[in-house]
Short mmCIF file of C-alpha atoms and ligand atoms in Angstrom, two decimals:
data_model
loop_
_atom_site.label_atom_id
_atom_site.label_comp_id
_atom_site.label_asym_id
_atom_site.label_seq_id
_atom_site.Cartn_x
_atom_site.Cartn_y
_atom_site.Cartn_z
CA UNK A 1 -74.72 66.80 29.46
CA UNK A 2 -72.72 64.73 31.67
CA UNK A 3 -68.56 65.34 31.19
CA UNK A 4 -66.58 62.69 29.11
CA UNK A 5 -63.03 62.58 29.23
CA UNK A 6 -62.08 59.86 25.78
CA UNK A 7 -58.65 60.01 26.71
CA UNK A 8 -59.15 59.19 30.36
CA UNK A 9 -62.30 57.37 29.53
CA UNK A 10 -64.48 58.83 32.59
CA UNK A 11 -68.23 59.61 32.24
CA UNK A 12 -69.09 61.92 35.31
CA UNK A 13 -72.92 63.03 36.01
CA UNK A 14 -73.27 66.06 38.58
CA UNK A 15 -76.45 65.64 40.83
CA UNK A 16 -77.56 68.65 42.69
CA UNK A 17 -80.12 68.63 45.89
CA UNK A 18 -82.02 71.35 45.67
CA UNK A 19 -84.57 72.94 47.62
CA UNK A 20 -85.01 75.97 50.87
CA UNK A 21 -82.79 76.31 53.86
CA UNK A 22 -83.50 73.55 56.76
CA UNK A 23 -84.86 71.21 54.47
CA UNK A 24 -82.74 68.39 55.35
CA UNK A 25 -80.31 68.63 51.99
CA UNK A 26 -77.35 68.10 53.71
CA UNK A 27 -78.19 65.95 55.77
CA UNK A 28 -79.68 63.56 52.97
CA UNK A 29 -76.05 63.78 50.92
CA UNK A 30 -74.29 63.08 54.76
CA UNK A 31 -76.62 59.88 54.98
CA UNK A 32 -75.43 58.34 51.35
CA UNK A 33 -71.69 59.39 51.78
CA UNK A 34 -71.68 57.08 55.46
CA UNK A 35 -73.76 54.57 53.43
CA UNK A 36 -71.74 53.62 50.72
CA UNK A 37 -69.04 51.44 50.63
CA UNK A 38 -65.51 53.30 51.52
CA UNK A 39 -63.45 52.10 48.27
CA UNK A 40 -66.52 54.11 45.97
CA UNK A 41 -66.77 57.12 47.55
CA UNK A 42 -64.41 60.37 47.68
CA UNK A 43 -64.06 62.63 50.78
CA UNK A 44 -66.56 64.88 51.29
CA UNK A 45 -66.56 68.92 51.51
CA UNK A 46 -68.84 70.83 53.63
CA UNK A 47 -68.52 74.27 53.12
CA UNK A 48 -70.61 75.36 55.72
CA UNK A 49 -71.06 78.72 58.25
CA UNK A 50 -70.84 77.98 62.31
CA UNK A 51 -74.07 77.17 62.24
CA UNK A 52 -73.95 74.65 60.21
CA UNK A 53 -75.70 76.41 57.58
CA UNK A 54 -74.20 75.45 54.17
CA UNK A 55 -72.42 78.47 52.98
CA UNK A 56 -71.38 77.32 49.58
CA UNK A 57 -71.56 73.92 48.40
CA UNK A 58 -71.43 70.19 49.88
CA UNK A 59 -69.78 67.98 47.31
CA UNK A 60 -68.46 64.62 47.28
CA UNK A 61 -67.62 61.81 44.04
CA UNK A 62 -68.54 58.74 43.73
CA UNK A 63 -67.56 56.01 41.46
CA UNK A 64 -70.35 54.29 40.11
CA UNK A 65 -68.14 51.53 38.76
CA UNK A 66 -66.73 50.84 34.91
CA UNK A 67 -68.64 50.32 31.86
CA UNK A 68 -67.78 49.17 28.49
CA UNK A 69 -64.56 50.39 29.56
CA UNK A 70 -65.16 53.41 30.79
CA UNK A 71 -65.10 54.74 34.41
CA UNK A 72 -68.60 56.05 35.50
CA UNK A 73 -68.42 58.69 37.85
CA UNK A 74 -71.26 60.89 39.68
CA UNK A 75 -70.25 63.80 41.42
CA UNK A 76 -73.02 65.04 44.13
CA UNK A 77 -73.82 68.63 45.29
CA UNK A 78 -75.84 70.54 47.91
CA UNK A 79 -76.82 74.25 46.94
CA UNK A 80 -77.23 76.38 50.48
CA UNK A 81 -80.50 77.02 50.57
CA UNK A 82 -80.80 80.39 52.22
CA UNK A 83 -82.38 82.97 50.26
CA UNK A 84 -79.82 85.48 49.50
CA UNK A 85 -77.51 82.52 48.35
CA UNK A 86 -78.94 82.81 45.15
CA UNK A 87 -75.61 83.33 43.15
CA UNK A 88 -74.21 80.38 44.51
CA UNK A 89 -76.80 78.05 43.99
CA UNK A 90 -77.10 79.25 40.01
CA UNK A 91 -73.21 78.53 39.85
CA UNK A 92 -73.71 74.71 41.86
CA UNK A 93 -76.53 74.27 39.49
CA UNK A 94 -74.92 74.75 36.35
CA UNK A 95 -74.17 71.53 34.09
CA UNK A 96 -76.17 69.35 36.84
CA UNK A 97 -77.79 66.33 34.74
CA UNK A 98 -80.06 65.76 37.22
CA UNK A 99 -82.03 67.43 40.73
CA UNK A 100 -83.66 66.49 43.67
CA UNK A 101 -85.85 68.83 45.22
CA UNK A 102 -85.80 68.63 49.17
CA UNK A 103 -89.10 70.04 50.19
CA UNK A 104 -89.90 70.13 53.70
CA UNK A 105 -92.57 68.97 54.74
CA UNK A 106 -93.59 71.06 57.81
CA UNK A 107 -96.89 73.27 56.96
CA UNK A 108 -95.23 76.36 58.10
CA UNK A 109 -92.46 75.99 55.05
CA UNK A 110 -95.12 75.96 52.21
CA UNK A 111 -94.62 79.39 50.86
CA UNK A 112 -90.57 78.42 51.39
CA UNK A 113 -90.97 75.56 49.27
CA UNK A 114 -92.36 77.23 46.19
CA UNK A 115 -90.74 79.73 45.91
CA UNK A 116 -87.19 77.70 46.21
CA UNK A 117 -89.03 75.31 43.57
CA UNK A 118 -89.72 78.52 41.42
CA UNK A 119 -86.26 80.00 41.10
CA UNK A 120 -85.18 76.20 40.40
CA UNK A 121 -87.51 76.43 37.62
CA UNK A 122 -86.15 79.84 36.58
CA UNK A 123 -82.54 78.78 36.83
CA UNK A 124 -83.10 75.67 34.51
CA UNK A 125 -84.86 77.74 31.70
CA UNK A 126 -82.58 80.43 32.18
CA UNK A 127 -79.63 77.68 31.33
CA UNK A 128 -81.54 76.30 27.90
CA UNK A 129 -83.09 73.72 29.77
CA UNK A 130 -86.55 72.02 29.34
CA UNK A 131 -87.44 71.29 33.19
CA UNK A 132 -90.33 69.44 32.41
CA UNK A 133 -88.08 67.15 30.56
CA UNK A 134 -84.96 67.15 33.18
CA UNK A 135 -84.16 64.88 35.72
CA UNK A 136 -85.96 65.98 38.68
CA UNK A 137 -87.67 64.16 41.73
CA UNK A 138 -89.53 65.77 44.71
CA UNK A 139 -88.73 64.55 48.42
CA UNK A 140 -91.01 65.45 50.60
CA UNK A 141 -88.39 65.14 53.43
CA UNK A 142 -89.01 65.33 57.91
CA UNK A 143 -92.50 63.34 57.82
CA UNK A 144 -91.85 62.02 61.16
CA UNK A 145 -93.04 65.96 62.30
CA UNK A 146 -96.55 66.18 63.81
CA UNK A 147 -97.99 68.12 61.44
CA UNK A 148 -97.12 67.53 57.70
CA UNK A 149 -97.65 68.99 54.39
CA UNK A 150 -100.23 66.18 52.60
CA UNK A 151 -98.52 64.58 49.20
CA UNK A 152 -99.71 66.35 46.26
CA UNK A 153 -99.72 69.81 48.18
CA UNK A 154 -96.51 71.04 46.07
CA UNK A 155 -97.82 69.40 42.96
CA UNK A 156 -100.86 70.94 42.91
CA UNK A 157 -99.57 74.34 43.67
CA UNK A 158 -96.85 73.87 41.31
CA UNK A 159 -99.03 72.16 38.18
CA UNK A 160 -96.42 69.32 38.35
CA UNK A 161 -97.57 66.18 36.42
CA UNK A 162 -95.84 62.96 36.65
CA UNK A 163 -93.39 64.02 38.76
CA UNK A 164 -91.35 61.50 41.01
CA UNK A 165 -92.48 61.94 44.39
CA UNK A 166 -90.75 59.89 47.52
CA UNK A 167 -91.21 60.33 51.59
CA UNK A 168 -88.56 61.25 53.47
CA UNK A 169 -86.79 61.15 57.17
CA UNK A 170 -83.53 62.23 55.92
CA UNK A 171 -81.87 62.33 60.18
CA UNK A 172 -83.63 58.76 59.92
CA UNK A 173 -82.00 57.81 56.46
CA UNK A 174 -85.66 56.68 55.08
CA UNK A 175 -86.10 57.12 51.91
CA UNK A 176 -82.79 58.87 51.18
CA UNK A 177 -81.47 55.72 48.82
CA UNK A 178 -84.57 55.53 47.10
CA UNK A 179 -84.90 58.76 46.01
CA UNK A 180 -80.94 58.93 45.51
CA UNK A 181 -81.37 55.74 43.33
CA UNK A 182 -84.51 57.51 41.59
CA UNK A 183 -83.03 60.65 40.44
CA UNK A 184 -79.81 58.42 39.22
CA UNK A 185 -82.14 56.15 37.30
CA UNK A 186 -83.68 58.89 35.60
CA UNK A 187 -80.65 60.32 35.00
CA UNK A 188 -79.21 57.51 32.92
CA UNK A 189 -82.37 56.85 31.24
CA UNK A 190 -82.23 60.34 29.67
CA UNK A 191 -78.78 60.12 28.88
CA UNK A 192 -78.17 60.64 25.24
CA UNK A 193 -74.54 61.11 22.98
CA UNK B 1 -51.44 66.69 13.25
CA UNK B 2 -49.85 63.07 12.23
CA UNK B 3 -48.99 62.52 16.06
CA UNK B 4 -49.15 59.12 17.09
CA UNK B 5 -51.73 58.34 19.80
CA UNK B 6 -49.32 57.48 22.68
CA UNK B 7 -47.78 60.84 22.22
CA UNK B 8 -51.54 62.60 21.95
CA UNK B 9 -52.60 61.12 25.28
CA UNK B 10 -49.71 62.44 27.21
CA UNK B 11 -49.59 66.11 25.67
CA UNK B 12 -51.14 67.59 28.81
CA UNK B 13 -49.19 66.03 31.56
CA UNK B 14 -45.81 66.54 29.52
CA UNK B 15 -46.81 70.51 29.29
CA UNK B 16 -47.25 70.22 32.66
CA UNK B 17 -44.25 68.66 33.72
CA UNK B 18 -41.97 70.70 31.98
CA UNK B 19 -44.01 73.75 33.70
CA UNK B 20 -42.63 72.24 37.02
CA UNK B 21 -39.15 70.87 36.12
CA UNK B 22 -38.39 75.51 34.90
CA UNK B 23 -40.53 76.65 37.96
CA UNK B 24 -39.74 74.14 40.76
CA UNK B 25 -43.27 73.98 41.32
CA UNK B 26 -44.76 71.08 43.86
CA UNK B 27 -47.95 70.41 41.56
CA UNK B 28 -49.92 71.41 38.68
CA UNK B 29 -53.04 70.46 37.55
CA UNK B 30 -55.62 70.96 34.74
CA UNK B 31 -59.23 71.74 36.02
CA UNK B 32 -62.37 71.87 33.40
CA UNK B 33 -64.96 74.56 35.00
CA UNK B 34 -67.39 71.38 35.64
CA UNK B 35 -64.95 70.95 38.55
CA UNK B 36 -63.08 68.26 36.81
CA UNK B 37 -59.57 67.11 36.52
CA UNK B 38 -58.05 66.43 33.24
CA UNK B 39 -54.64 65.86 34.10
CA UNK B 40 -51.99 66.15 36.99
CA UNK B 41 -48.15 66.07 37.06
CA UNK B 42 -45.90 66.80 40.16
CA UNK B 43 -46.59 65.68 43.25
CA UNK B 44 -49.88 64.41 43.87
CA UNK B 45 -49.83 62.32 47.20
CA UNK B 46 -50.64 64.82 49.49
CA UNK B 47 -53.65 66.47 47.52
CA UNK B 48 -57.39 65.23 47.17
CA UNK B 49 -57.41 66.26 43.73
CA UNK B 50 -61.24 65.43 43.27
CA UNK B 51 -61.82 67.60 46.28
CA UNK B 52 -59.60 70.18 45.24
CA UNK B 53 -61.06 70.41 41.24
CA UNK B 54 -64.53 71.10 42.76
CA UNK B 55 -63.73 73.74 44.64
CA UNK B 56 -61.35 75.68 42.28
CA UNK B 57 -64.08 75.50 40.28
CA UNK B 58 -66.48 76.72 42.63
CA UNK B 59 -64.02 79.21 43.18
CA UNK B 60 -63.64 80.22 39.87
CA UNK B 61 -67.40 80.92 39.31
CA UNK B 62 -67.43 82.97 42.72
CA UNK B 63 -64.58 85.20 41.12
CA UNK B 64 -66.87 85.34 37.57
CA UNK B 65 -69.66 86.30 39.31
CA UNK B 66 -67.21 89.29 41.62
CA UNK B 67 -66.09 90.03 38.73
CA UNK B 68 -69.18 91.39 36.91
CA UNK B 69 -69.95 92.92 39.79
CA UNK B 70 -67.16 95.59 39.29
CA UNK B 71 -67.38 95.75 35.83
CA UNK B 72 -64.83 93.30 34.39
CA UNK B 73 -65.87 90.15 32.34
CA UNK B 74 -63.55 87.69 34.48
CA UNK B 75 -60.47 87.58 36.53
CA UNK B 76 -58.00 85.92 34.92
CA UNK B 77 -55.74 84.97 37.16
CA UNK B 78 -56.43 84.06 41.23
CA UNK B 79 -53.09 83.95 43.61
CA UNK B 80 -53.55 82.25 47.18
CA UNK B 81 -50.18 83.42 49.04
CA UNK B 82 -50.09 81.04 52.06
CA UNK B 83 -47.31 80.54 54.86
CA UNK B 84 -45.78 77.98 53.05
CA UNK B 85 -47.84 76.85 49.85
CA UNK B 86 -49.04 79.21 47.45
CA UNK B 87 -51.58 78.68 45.02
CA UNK B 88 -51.32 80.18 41.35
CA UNK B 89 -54.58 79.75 39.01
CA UNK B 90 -55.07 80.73 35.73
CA UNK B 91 -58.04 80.23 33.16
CA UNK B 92 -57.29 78.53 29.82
CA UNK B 93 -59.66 79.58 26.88
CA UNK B 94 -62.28 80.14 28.95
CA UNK B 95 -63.42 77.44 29.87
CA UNK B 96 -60.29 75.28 31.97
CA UNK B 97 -57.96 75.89 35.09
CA UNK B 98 -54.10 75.50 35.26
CA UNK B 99 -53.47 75.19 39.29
CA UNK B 100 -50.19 75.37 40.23
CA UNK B 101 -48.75 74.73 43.54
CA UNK B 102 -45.56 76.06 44.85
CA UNK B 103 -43.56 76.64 47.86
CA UNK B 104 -41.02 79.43 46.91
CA UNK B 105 -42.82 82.54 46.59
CA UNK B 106 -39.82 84.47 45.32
CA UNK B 107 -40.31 82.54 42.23
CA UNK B 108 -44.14 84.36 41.48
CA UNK B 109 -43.07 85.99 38.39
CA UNK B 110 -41.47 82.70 37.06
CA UNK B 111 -44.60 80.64 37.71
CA UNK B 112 -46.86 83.43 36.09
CA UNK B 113 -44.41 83.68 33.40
CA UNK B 114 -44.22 79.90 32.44
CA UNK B 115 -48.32 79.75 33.47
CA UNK B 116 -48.69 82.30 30.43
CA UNK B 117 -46.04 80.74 28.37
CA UNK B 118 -47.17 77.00 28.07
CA UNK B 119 -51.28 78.51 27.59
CA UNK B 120 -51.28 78.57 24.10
CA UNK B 121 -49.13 74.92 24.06
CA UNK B 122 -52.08 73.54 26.36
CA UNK B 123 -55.10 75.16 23.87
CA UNK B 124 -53.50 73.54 20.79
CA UNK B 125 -53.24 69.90 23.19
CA UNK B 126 -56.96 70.83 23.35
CA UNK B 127 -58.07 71.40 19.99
CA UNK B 128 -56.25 68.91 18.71
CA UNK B 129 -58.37 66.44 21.38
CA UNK B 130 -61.32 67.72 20.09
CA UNK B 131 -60.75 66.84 16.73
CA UNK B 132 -59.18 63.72 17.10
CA UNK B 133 -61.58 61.02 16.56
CA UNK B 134 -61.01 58.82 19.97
CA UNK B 135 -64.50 58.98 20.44
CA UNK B 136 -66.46 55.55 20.81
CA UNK B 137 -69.96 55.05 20.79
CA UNK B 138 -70.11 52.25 23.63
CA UNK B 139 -71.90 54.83 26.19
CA UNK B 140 -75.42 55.64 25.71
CA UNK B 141 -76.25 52.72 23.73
CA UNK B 142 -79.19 50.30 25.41
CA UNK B 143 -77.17 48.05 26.47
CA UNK B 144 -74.44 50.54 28.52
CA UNK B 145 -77.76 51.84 30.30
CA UNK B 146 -78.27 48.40 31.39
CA UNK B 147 -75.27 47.96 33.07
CA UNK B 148 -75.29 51.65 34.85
CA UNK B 149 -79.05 50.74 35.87
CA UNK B 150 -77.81 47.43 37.29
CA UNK B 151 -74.85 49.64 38.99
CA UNK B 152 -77.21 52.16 40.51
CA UNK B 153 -80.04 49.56 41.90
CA UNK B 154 -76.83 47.94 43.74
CA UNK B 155 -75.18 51.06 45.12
CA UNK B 156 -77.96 52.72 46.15
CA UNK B 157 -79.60 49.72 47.45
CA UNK B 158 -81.52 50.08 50.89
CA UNK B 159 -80.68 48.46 53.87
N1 GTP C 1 -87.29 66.23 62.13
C1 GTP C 1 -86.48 66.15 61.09
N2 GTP C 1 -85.44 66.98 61.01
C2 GTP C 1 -84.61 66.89 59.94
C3 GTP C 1 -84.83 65.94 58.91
N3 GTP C 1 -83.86 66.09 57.99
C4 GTP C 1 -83.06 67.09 58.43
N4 GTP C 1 -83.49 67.58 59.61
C5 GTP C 1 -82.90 68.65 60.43
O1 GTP C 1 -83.06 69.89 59.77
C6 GTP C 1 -81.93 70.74 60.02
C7 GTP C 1 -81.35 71.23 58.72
O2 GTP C 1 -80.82 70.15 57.98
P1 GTP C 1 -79.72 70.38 56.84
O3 GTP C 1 -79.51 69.07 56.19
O4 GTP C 1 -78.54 71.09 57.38
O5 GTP C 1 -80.53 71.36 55.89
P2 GTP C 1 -80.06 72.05 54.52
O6 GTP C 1 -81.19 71.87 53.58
O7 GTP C 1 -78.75 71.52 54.09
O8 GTP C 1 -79.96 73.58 54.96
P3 GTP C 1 -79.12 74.78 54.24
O9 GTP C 1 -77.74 74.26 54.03
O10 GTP C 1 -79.16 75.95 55.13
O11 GTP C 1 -79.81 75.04 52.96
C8 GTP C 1 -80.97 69.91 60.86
O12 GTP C 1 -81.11 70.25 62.20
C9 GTP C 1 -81.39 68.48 60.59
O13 GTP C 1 -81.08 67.64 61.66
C10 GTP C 1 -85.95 65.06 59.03
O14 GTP C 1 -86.22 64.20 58.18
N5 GTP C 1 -86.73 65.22 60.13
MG1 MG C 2 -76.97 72.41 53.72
#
């Protein structure tokens, strides 16, 4: 449930990219935040380690623009996607109205990728969610590497059906507003009072 | 109960402001634990408050989560004590944030006396939000998700 504010009249969505460490989530949230125009977008906050690991969250707002009076707001997140971040990443994922998954698409990160994809899975249900039913799209992000996971790998391992899949050089920008503009879509398509 | 509507809308920033005019606080603001702010009074200008509502609430979940750790349910208050801006928050039925900035930290127990004092004026505020019927049902209807579809092809167009 996205948060409404009837006095203020605001609407604000949370997206969340999801997915294991490396696989290009920050770097996919860095690309829209340069893209958009400056007067619709709020700072950004990378809380991130030396290494430019993200440590807690990445978060920045953006104002979609009014409707029927009201103020439309969506508010992204990255979740670090290091394994023993798992606290962190249920907290960032709470209340989000809709995911992307960054998967990365180097063969060596299959086992990475399910099991980040699992304990998404987990995290939803464990919240009263219906995940086959939420906002989600898989990015199958780096495909300029040499060697790349084939699309429908993850969906076959994972039994997903109909899931939105999109292509991804996220250091590139390709494919970032597509899937960005996906997940959004889907987002306020599901969107219900 | 039988307050006008003007009045209504401007419970939570007059709370607030009389917080700040007793405590000589710099700013206060009202957080939702989605990371969201309701309302601000003070001094703003120098504060992303966007910024700043996402990560008390980030911070506020860490400190849940620490919390349980050690036994307790929650923390109920966090203090920041900085060299010259100190940060007092304080959870409101479970479920908001009251941050308050000041500058003079001889004034602590004054700030987290009037924090505590003006809780129970700033649960009523919200009650009586939630039963006030402000609500509209413009959003979500066909034609709103037209216009944010519209939006979102636009914005997220690719170059
Ligand atoms: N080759 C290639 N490298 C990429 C691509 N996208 C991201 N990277 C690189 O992968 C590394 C990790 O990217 P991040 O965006 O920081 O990854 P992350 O998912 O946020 O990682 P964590 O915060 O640790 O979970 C960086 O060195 C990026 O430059 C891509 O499409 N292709
Ligand atoms: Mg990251």
């Amino acid at each position: 449930m996205p948060h409404i504010n009837y006095r203020d009249k605001q609407l604000s969505f949370k997206i969340v990219y999801y997915g294991p460490g490396l696989s290009g989530k920050t770097t996919n949230l860095m690309y829209i935040h340069q893209a958009l125009e400056k007067d619709r977008r709020g700072d950004i906050v990378v809380l991130d380690t030396a290494e430019e690991r993200t440590l807690f969250f990445d978060f920045f707002p953006l104002e979609l623009g009014r409707i029927e009076g009201y103020s439309v707001h969506f508010n992204m997140y990255t979740v670090p996607g290091q394994v023993y971040y798992e606290a962190s990443r249920r907290l960032i994922l709470e209340g989000a109205d809709g995911v992307v998954f960054v998967a990365d698409s180097h063969e060596g990160r299959m086992a990475d990728n399910v099991e980040s994809f699992c304990m998404l899975q987990t995290n939803l249900t464990s919240f009263g969610l219906d995940w086959q039913r939420f906002p989600l799209v898989l990015q199958y992000n780096k495909r300029d590497l040499v060697e790349v996971l084939p699309l429908g790998t993850l969906e076959r391992e994972l039994g997903l059906n109909g899931i939105p899949v999109l292509e991804a050089v996220a250091t590139a920008g390709t494919g970032v507003m597509e899937t960005i503009r996906t997940v959004s879509r889907h987002v306020i398509q599901k969107f219900q009072l | 109960m039988g307050y006008p509507m003007e009045q209504r809308d401007c419970d939570f920033s007059r709370i607030l402001q009389q917080m700040i005019d007793k405590t000589n606080a710099l700013t206060a603001l009202l957080v939702t634990k989605e990371g969201i702010s309701v309302a601000e009074a003070g001094d703003t200008s120098y504060l992303n408050t966007t910024a700043m509502s996402a990560l008390v609430a980030g911070m506020f979940s860490a400190t849940r989560e620490v919390a349980r750790m050690v036994g307790e349910t929650q923390f109920s208050i966090l203090l920041q004590q900085g060299e010259n801006r100190h940060i007092h928050i304080g959870l409101i039925a479970d479920s908001k944030m009251l941050v308050i900035i000041f500058e003079d930290f001889s004034r602590i127990g004054l700030v987290r006396y009037e924090a505590r004092r003006i809780c129970p004026q700033l649960e009523e505020a919200f009650r009586r939000e939630a039963s006030s019927d402000s609500r509209e049902a413009k959003i979500g209807t066909p034609l709103f998700k037209e216009y944010a579809l519209n939006l979102i092809d636009r914005i997220f167009e690719t170059k």
